[in-house]
Amino acid sequence: MFVGAIDLDIMRPLAEQYLGSLPRVERTDAPLDLDMDPPDAHIEKTVRAGVEPQSQTIMAFTGPFDYTAQNRVGMRVMAQALELRLRETMREDLGGTYGVGVTGGYEQIPEERYTVTVAFGSDPLRAEELRGVVFEELRKLQAEGPTQEDVDKAVEGERRARETNMRLNPYWAAQLIGAKASGQDPRFLLDTTTIEQSLSSRSKKMHNVI
């Protein structure tokens, strides 16, 4: 995959020469499923190390995912909206942490699956309390959905990130490779109007995924 300011008249014959020099192999490659599925049950592990009274909590949630371009954007926006809600509750209201981060990830191979991760540092004596806050906010999010204010902030953050990323070659390389792997039309990446219009409605629907 080549991206950037490329002179096709120079690049094409070089690529053809390289590809033509590769040995021909009679085989069909396919992704290898190592059967490393996440556990179905709730698992909690505590690791004790170091000497400072500091706790680092990481909570991961995973499940099936419909791997479409719209859903991937919606997942990212939903994760940002959840982070805004947790930051307001855990840091501003309770003073329990300096910061909390939420990431919404997804994969297509070997199977379509999402992973939402919540991470925060705190006093060890308050770790259990703050984990309870995360579960409570998730229950509220599932029952009520995100507030329009949180969605608007998250959508604006996604829009600004997209404006920045569209100037970067690694972003385009990753997006084009992803579109090829998923069999999607890469021209969707250029349709910024449709993407931005679908952000709010899609993220409002994604809250029930977790």
PDB file of C-alpha atoms in Angstrom:
ATOM      1  CA  MET A   1       0.000   0.000   0.000  1.00  0.00           C
ATOM      2  CA  PHE A   2       1.448   3.353  -1.076  1.00  0.00           C
ATOM      3  CA  VAL A   3      -0.050   6.679   0.007  1.00  0.00           C
ATOM      4  CA  GLY A   4       1.048  10.283  -0.316  1.00  0.00           C
ATOM      5  CA  ALA A   5       2.140  12.623  -3.097  1.00  0.00           C
ATOM      6  CA  ILE A   6       3.174   9.934  -5.583  1.00  0.00           C
ATOM      7  CA  ASP A   7       4.023  10.418  -9.259  1.00  0.00           C
ATOM      8  CA  LEU A   8       2.131   7.497 -10.819  1.00  0.00           C
ATOM      9  CA  ASP A   9       4.173   7.641 -14.035  1.00  0.00           C
ATOM     10  CA  ILE A  10       7.307   6.937 -11.985  1.00  0.00           C
ATOM     11  CA  MET A  11       5.757   4.648  -9.400  1.00  0.00           C
ATOM     12  CA  ARG A  12       3.770   2.304 -11.624  1.00  0.00           C
ATOM     13  CA  PRO A  13       6.651   0.772 -13.637  1.00  0.00           C
ATOM     14  CA  LEU A  14       8.708   0.319 -10.468  1.00  0.00           C
ATOM     15  CA  ALA A  15       5.827  -1.479  -8.747  1.00  0.00           C
ATOM     16  CA  GLU A  16       5.191  -3.626 -11.825  1.00  0.00           C
ATOM     17  CA  GLN A  17       8.871  -4.558 -12.015  1.00  0.00           C
ATOM     18  CA  TYR A  18       8.960  -5.541  -8.341  1.00  0.00           C
ATOM     19  CA  LEU A  19       5.727  -7.531  -8.439  1.00  0.00           C
ATOM     20  CA  GLY A  20       6.802  -9.255 -11.630  1.00  0.00           C
ATOM     21  CA  SER A  21      10.027 -10.415  -9.978  1.00  0.00           C
ATOM     22  CA  LEU A  22       8.247 -12.206  -7.140  1.00  0.00           C
ATOM     23  CA  PRO A  23       8.029 -16.017  -7.391  1.00  0.00           C
ATOM     24  CA  ARG A  24       4.602 -17.428  -8.155  1.00  0.00           C
ATOM     25  CA  VAL A  25       3.136 -19.517  -5.352  1.00  0.00           C
ATOM     26  CA  GLU A  26       0.143 -21.786  -5.960  1.00  0.00           C
ATOM     27  CA  ARG A  27      -1.723 -21.373  -2.687  1.00  0.00           C
ATOM     28  CA  THR A  28      -4.609 -19.534  -1.111  1.00  0.00           C
ATOM     29  CA  ASP A  29      -3.826 -17.699   2.113  1.00  0.00           C
ATOM     30  CA  ALA A  30      -6.409 -17.190   4.827  1.00  0.00           C
ATOM     31  CA  PRO A  31      -6.355 -15.777   8.361  1.00  0.00           C
ATOM     32  CA  LEU A  32      -5.346 -18.290  11.013  1.00  0.00           C
ATOM     33  CA  ASP A  33      -7.787 -18.542  13.910  1.00  0.00           C
ATOM     34  CA  LEU A  34      -5.794 -19.447  17.036  1.00  0.00           C
ATOM     35  CA  ASP A  35      -9.040 -19.929  18.979  1.00  0.00           C
ATOM     36  CA  MET A  36      -8.053 -17.314  21.567  1.00  0.00           C
ATOM     37  CA  ASP A  37     -11.579 -16.245  22.437  1.00  0.00           C
ATOM     38  CA  PRO A  38     -12.163 -14.019  25.474  1.00  0.00           C
ATOM     39  CA  PRO A  39     -13.839 -15.675  28.468  1.00  0.00           C
ATOM     40  CA  ASP A  40     -17.627 -15.606  28.672  1.00  0.00           C
ATOM     41  CA  ALA A  41     -17.683 -15.139  32.451  1.00  0.00           C
ATOM     42  CA  HIS A  42     -16.796 -12.154  34.632  1.00  0.00           C
ATOM     43  CA  ILE A  43     -13.133 -12.446  35.631  1.00  0.00           C
ATOM     44  CA  GLU A  44     -11.417 -10.236  38.200  1.00  0.00           C
ATOM     45  CA  LYS A  45      -7.700 -10.415  39.015  1.00  0.00           C
ATOM     46  CA  THR A  46      -5.628  -8.370  41.458  1.00  0.00           C
ATOM     47  CA  VAL A  47      -1.878  -8.001  40.904  1.00  0.00           C
ATOM     48  CA  ARG A  48       0.143  -6.576  43.797  1.00  0.00           C
ATOM     49  CA  ALA A  49       3.515  -4.995  43.006  1.00  0.00           C
ATOM     50  CA  GLY A  50       5.560  -1.922  43.872  1.00  0.00           C
ATOM     51  CA  VAL A  51       5.812  -0.044  47.145  1.00  0.00           C
ATOM     52  CA  GLU A  52       3.700   3.078  46.581  1.00  0.00           C
ATOM     53  CA  PRO A  53       0.013   3.062  47.634  1.00  0.00           C
ATOM     54  CA  GLN A  54      -1.275   3.454  44.096  1.00  0.00           C
ATOM     55  CA  SER A  55      -3.930   1.399  42.322  1.00  0.00           C
ATOM     56  CA  GLN A  56      -4.343   1.068  38.558  1.00  0.00           C
ATOM     57  CA  THR A  57      -7.682  -0.368  37.461  1.00  0.00           C
ATOM     58  CA  ILE A  58      -8.362  -1.683  33.952  1.00  0.00           C
ATOM     59  CA  MET A  59     -11.842  -2.933  33.045  1.00  0.00           C
ATOM     60  CA  ALA A  60     -12.459  -4.580  29.660  1.00  0.00           C
ATOM     61  CA  PHE A  61     -15.797  -5.464  28.060  1.00  0.00           C
ATOM     62  CA  THR A  62     -16.062  -7.448  24.829  1.00  0.00           C
ATOM     63  CA  GLY A  63     -18.688  -9.019  22.606  1.00  0.00           C
ATOM     64  CA  PRO A  64     -19.917  -9.528  19.007  1.00  0.00           C
ATOM     65  CA  PHE A  65     -19.764  -6.531  16.678  1.00  0.00           C
ATOM     66  CA  ASP A  66     -21.232  -5.638  13.289  1.00  0.00           C
ATOM     67  CA  TYR A  67     -18.072  -4.417  11.550  1.00  0.00           C
ATOM     68  CA  THR A  68     -19.335  -1.600   9.348  1.00  0.00           C
ATOM     69  CA  ALA A  69     -17.677   1.771   8.788  1.00  0.00           C
ATOM     70  CA  GLN A  70     -20.616   3.545  10.433  1.00  0.00           C
ATOM     71  CA  ASN A  71     -20.528   1.274  13.479  1.00  0.00           C
ATOM     72  CA  ARG A  72     -16.785   1.745  13.889  1.00  0.00           C
ATOM     73  CA  VAL A  73     -17.210   5.511  13.976  1.00  0.00           C
ATOM     74  CA  GLY A  74     -20.198   5.155  16.302  1.00  0.00           C
ATOM     75  CA  MET A  75     -18.169   2.972  18.675  1.00  0.00           C
ATOM     76  CA  ARG A  76     -15.429   5.584  18.934  1.00  0.00           C
ATOM     77  CA  VAL A  77     -17.912   8.369  19.595  1.00  0.00           C
ATOM     78  CA  MET A  78     -19.764   6.269  22.174  1.00  0.00           C
ATOM     79  CA  ALA A  79     -16.471   5.602  23.988  1.00  0.00           C
ATOM     80  CA  GLN A  80     -15.730   9.333  24.064  1.00  0.00           C
ATOM     81  CA  ALA A  81     -19.206  10.065  25.446  1.00  0.00           C
ATOM     82  CA  LEU A  82     -18.712   7.451  28.180  1.00  0.00           C
ATOM     83  CA  GLU A  83     -15.324   8.934  29.046  1.00  0.00           C
ATOM     84  CA  LEU A  84     -16.886  12.385  29.440  1.00  0.00           C
ATOM     85  CA  ARG A  85     -19.529  10.973  31.774  1.00  0.00           C
ATOM     86  CA  LEU A  86     -17.026   9.024  33.881  1.00  0.00           C
ATOM     87  CA  ARG A  87     -14.646  11.967  34.077  1.00  0.00           C
ATOM     88  CA  GLU A  88     -17.402  14.221  35.380  1.00  0.00           C
ATOM     89  CA  THR A  89     -18.563  11.670  37.960  1.00  0.00           C
ATOM     90  CA  MET A  90     -15.294  10.099  39.107  1.00  0.00           C
ATOM     91  CA  ARG A  91     -13.002  13.131  38.992  1.00  0.00           C
ATOM     92  CA  GLU A  92     -15.156  16.228  39.257  1.00  0.00           C
ATOM     93  CA  ASP A  93     -17.918  14.981  41.578  1.00  0.00           C
ATOM     94  CA  LEU A  94     -16.129  12.340  43.673  1.00  0.00           C
ATOM     95  CA  GLY A  95     -12.497  13.452  43.420  1.00  0.00           C
ATOM     96  CA  GLY A  96     -11.511   9.796  43.161  1.00  0.00           C
ATOM     97  CA  THR A  97      -9.048   9.941  40.265  1.00  0.00           C
ATOM     98  CA  TYR A  98      -6.921  12.404  38.339  1.00  0.00           C
ATOM     99  CA  GLY A  99      -8.043  10.927  35.059  1.00  0.00           C
ATOM    100  CA  VAL A 100     -10.056   8.147  33.463  1.00  0.00           C
ATOM    101  CA  GLY A 101      -9.687   6.874  29.913  1.00  0.00           C
ATOM    102  CA  VAL A 102     -12.111   4.932  27.741  1.00  0.00           C
ATOM    103  CA  THR A 103     -11.202   3.305  24.431  1.00  0.00           C
ATOM    104  CA  GLY A 104     -13.578   1.661  21.996  1.00  0.00           C
ATOM    105  CA  GLY A 105     -11.814  -0.867  19.773  1.00  0.00           C
ATOM    106  CA  TYR A 106     -12.939  -3.493  17.269  1.00  0.00           C
ATOM    107  CA  GLU A 107     -11.597  -6.215  15.036  1.00  0.00           C
ATOM    108  CA  GLN A 108     -12.870  -8.133  12.052  1.00  0.00           C
ATOM    109  CA  ILE A 109     -10.465 -11.070  11.857  1.00  0.00           C
ATOM    110  CA  PRO A 110     -10.753 -13.858  12.913  1.00  0.00           C
ATOM    111  CA  GLU A 111     -14.238 -12.747  14.039  1.00  0.00           C
ATOM    112  CA  GLU A 112     -16.087  -9.462  14.357  1.00  0.00           C
ATOM    113  CA  ARG A 113     -15.753  -8.318  17.955  1.00  0.00           C
ATOM    114  CA  TYR A 114     -15.622  -5.092  19.965  1.00  0.00           C
ATOM    115  CA  THR A 115     -13.612  -4.294  23.088  1.00  0.00           C
ATOM    116  CA  VAL A 116     -14.318  -1.325  25.357  1.00  0.00           C
ATOM    117  CA  THR A 117     -11.650  -0.609  27.977  1.00  0.00           C
ATOM    118  CA  VAL A 118     -11.959   1.693  30.995  1.00  0.00           C
ATOM    119  CA  ALA A 119      -8.744   2.578  32.857  1.00  0.00           C
ATOM    120  CA  PHE A 120      -8.073   4.838  35.840  1.00  0.00           C
ATOM    121  CA  GLY A 121      -5.644   5.290  38.713  1.00  0.00           C
ATOM    122  CA  SER A 122      -6.734   5.841  42.312  1.00  0.00           C
ATOM    123  CA  ASP A 123      -6.075   5.309  45.989  1.00  0.00           C
ATOM    124  CA  PRO A 124      -6.248   1.518  46.552  1.00  0.00           C
ATOM    125  CA  LEU A 125      -8.824   2.120  49.282  1.00  0.00           C
ATOM    126  CA  ARG A 126     -11.178   3.697  46.726  1.00  0.00           C
ATOM    127  CA  ALA A 127     -10.627   1.307  43.818  1.00  0.00           C
ATOM    128  CA  GLU A 128     -13.643  -0.873  44.628  1.00  0.00           C
ATOM    129  CA  GLU A 129     -15.884   2.176  45.058  1.00  0.00           C
ATOM    130  CA  LEU A 130     -14.815   3.602  41.707  1.00  0.00           C
ATOM    131  CA  ARG A 131     -15.288   0.278  39.922  1.00  0.00           C
ATOM    132  CA  GLY A 132     -18.841   0.359  41.207  1.00  0.00           C
ATOM    133  CA  VAL A 133     -19.243   3.838  39.736  1.00  0.00           C
ATOM    134  CA  VAL A 134     -18.155   2.536  36.316  1.00  0.00           C
ATOM    135  CA  PHE A 135     -20.739  -0.254  36.412  1.00  0.00           C
ATOM    136  CA  GLU A 136     -23.431   2.174  37.557  1.00  0.00           C
ATOM    137  CA  GLU A 137     -22.663   4.624  34.752  1.00  0.00           C
ATOM    138  CA  LEU A 138     -22.732   1.761  32.249  1.00  0.00           C
ATOM    139  CA  ARG A 139     -26.165   0.721  33.522  1.00  0.00           C
ATOM    140  CA  LYS A 140     -27.384   4.308  33.150  1.00  0.00           C
ATOM    141  CA  LEU A 141     -25.915   4.489  29.662  1.00  0.00           C
ATOM    142  CA  GLN A 142     -27.688   1.287  28.632  1.00  0.00           C
ATOM    143  CA  ALA A 143     -31.001   2.420  30.114  1.00  0.00           C
ATOM    144  CA  GLU A 144     -31.012   6.089  29.134  1.00  0.00           C
ATOM    145  CA  GLY A 145     -28.375   6.479  26.435  1.00  0.00           C
ATOM    146  CA  PRO A 146     -25.845   9.317  26.390  1.00  0.00           C
ATOM    147  CA  THR A 147     -26.982  12.887  26.874  1.00  0.00           C
ATOM    148  CA  GLN A 148     -27.183  15.019  23.769  1.00  0.00           C
ATOM    149  CA  GLU A 149     -24.528  17.303  25.258  1.00  0.00           C
ATOM    150  CA  ASP A 150     -22.086  14.399  25.652  1.00  0.00           C
ATOM    151  CA  VAL A 151     -22.834  13.166  22.130  1.00  0.00           C
ATOM    152  CA  ASP A 152     -22.283  16.644  20.690  1.00  0.00           C
ATOM    153  CA  LYS A 153     -18.931  16.960  22.483  1.00  0.00           C
ATOM    154  CA  ALA A 154     -17.842  13.489  21.385  1.00  0.00           C
ATOM    155  CA  VAL A 155     -18.910  14.082  17.782  1.00  0.00           C
ATOM    156  CA  GLU A 156     -16.981  17.355  17.722  1.00  0.00           C
ATOM    157  CA  GLY A 157     -13.904  15.566  19.084  1.00  0.00           C
ATOM    158  CA  GLU A 158     -14.204  12.883  16.409  1.00  0.00           C
ATOM    159  CA  ARG A 159     -14.633  15.533  13.715  1.00  0.00           C
ATOM    160  CA  ARG A 160     -11.504  17.423  14.832  1.00  0.00           C
ATOM    161  CA  ALA A 161      -9.500  14.195  15.030  1.00  0.00           C
ATOM    162  CA  ARG A 162     -10.665  13.266  11.540  1.00  0.00           C
ATOM    163  CA  GLU A 163      -9.616  16.662  10.160  1.00  0.00           C
ATOM    164  CA  THR A 164      -6.146  16.146  11.629  1.00  0.00           C
ATOM    165  CA  ASN A 165      -5.831  12.511  10.560  1.00  0.00           C
ATOM    166  CA  MET A 166      -6.811  13.231   6.966  1.00  0.00           C
ATOM    167  CA  ARG A 167      -3.518  15.120   6.597  1.00  0.00           C
ATOM    168  CA  LEU A 168      -1.477  12.089   7.698  1.00  0.00           C
ATOM    169  CA  ASN A 169      -0.302   9.311   5.368  1.00  0.00           C
ATOM    170  CA  PRO A 170      -0.387   6.573   8.070  1.00  0.00           C
ATOM    171  CA  TYR A 171      -4.091   7.295   8.601  1.00  0.00           C
ATOM    172  CA  TRP A 172      -4.906   6.816   4.929  1.00  0.00           C
ATOM    173  CA  ALA A 173      -2.787   3.671   4.725  1.00  0.00           C
ATOM    174  CA  ALA A 174      -4.569   2.134   7.722  1.00  0.00           C
ATOM    175  CA  GLN A 175      -8.019   3.108   6.433  1.00  0.00           C
ATOM    176  CA  LEU A 176      -7.405   1.784   2.926  1.00  0.00           C
ATOM    177  CA  ILE A 177      -5.978  -1.489   4.230  1.00  0.00           C
ATOM    178  CA  GLY A 178      -8.984  -1.837   6.541  1.00  0.00           C
ATOM    179  CA  ALA A 179     -11.420  -1.168   3.703  1.00  0.00           C
ATOM    180  CA  LYS A 180      -9.683  -3.750   1.516  1.00  0.00           C
ATOM    181  CA  ALA A 181      -9.695  -6.374   4.277  1.00  0.00           C
ATOM    182  CA  SER A 182     -13.375  -5.832   5.042  1.00  0.00           C
ATOM    183  CA  GLY A 183     -14.450  -5.696   1.405  1.00  0.00           C
ATOM    184  CA  GLN A 184     -15.851  -2.176   1.736  1.00  0.00           C
ATOM    185  CA  ASP A 185     -15.779   0.560  -0.874  1.00  0.00           C
ATOM    186  CA  PRO A 186     -12.923   2.901   0.171  1.00  0.00           C
ATOM    187  CA  ARG A 187     -14.706   5.844  -1.441  1.00  0.00           C
ATOM    188  CA  PHE A 188     -16.808   5.971   1.724  1.00  0.00           C
ATOM    189  CA  LEU A 189     -13.798   7.611   3.376  1.00  0.00           C
ATOM    190  CA  LEU A 190     -14.225  10.655   1.143  1.00  0.00           C
ATOM    191  CA  ASP A 191     -17.917  11.104   1.970  1.00  0.00           C
ATOM    192  CA  THR A 192     -17.345  13.318   5.006  1.00  0.00           C
ATOM    193  CA  THR A 193     -20.864  14.781   4.940  1.00  0.00           C
ATOM    194  CA  THR A 194     -22.560  11.392   5.306  1.00  0.00           C
ATOM    195  CA  ILE A 195     -20.085  10.330   7.987  1.00  0.00           C
ATOM    196  CA  GLU A 196     -20.649  13.459  10.089  1.00  0.00           C
ATOM    197  CA  GLN A 197     -24.427  13.253   9.701  1.00  0.00           C
ATOM    198  CA  SER A 198     -24.418   9.636  10.876  1.00  0.00           C
ATOM    199  CA  LEU A 199     -22.135  10.227  13.874  1.00  0.00           C
ATOM    200  CA  SER A 200     -24.751  11.457  16.325  1.00  0.00           C
ATOM    201  CA  SER A 201     -27.496   8.973  15.482  1.00  0.00           C
ATOM    202  CA  ARG A 202     -25.080   6.044  15.270  1.00  0.00           C
ATOM    203  CA  SER A 203     -23.426   6.798  18.623  1.00  0.00           C
ATOM    204  CA  LYS A 204     -26.835   7.106  20.291  1.00  0.00           C
ATOM    205  CA  LYS A 205     -27.560   3.542  19.133  1.00  0.00           C
ATOM    206  CA  MET A 206     -24.158   2.125  20.122  1.00  0.00           C
ATOM    207  CA  HIS A 207     -24.670   2.629  23.880  1.00  0.00           C
ATOM    208  CA  ASN A 208     -26.530  -0.675  24.157  1.00  0.00           C
ATOM    209  CA  VAL A 209     -23.670  -2.689  22.665  1.00  0.00           C
ATOM    210  CA  ILE A 210     -21.721  -2.976  25.938  1.00  0.00           C
TER     211      ILE A 210
END
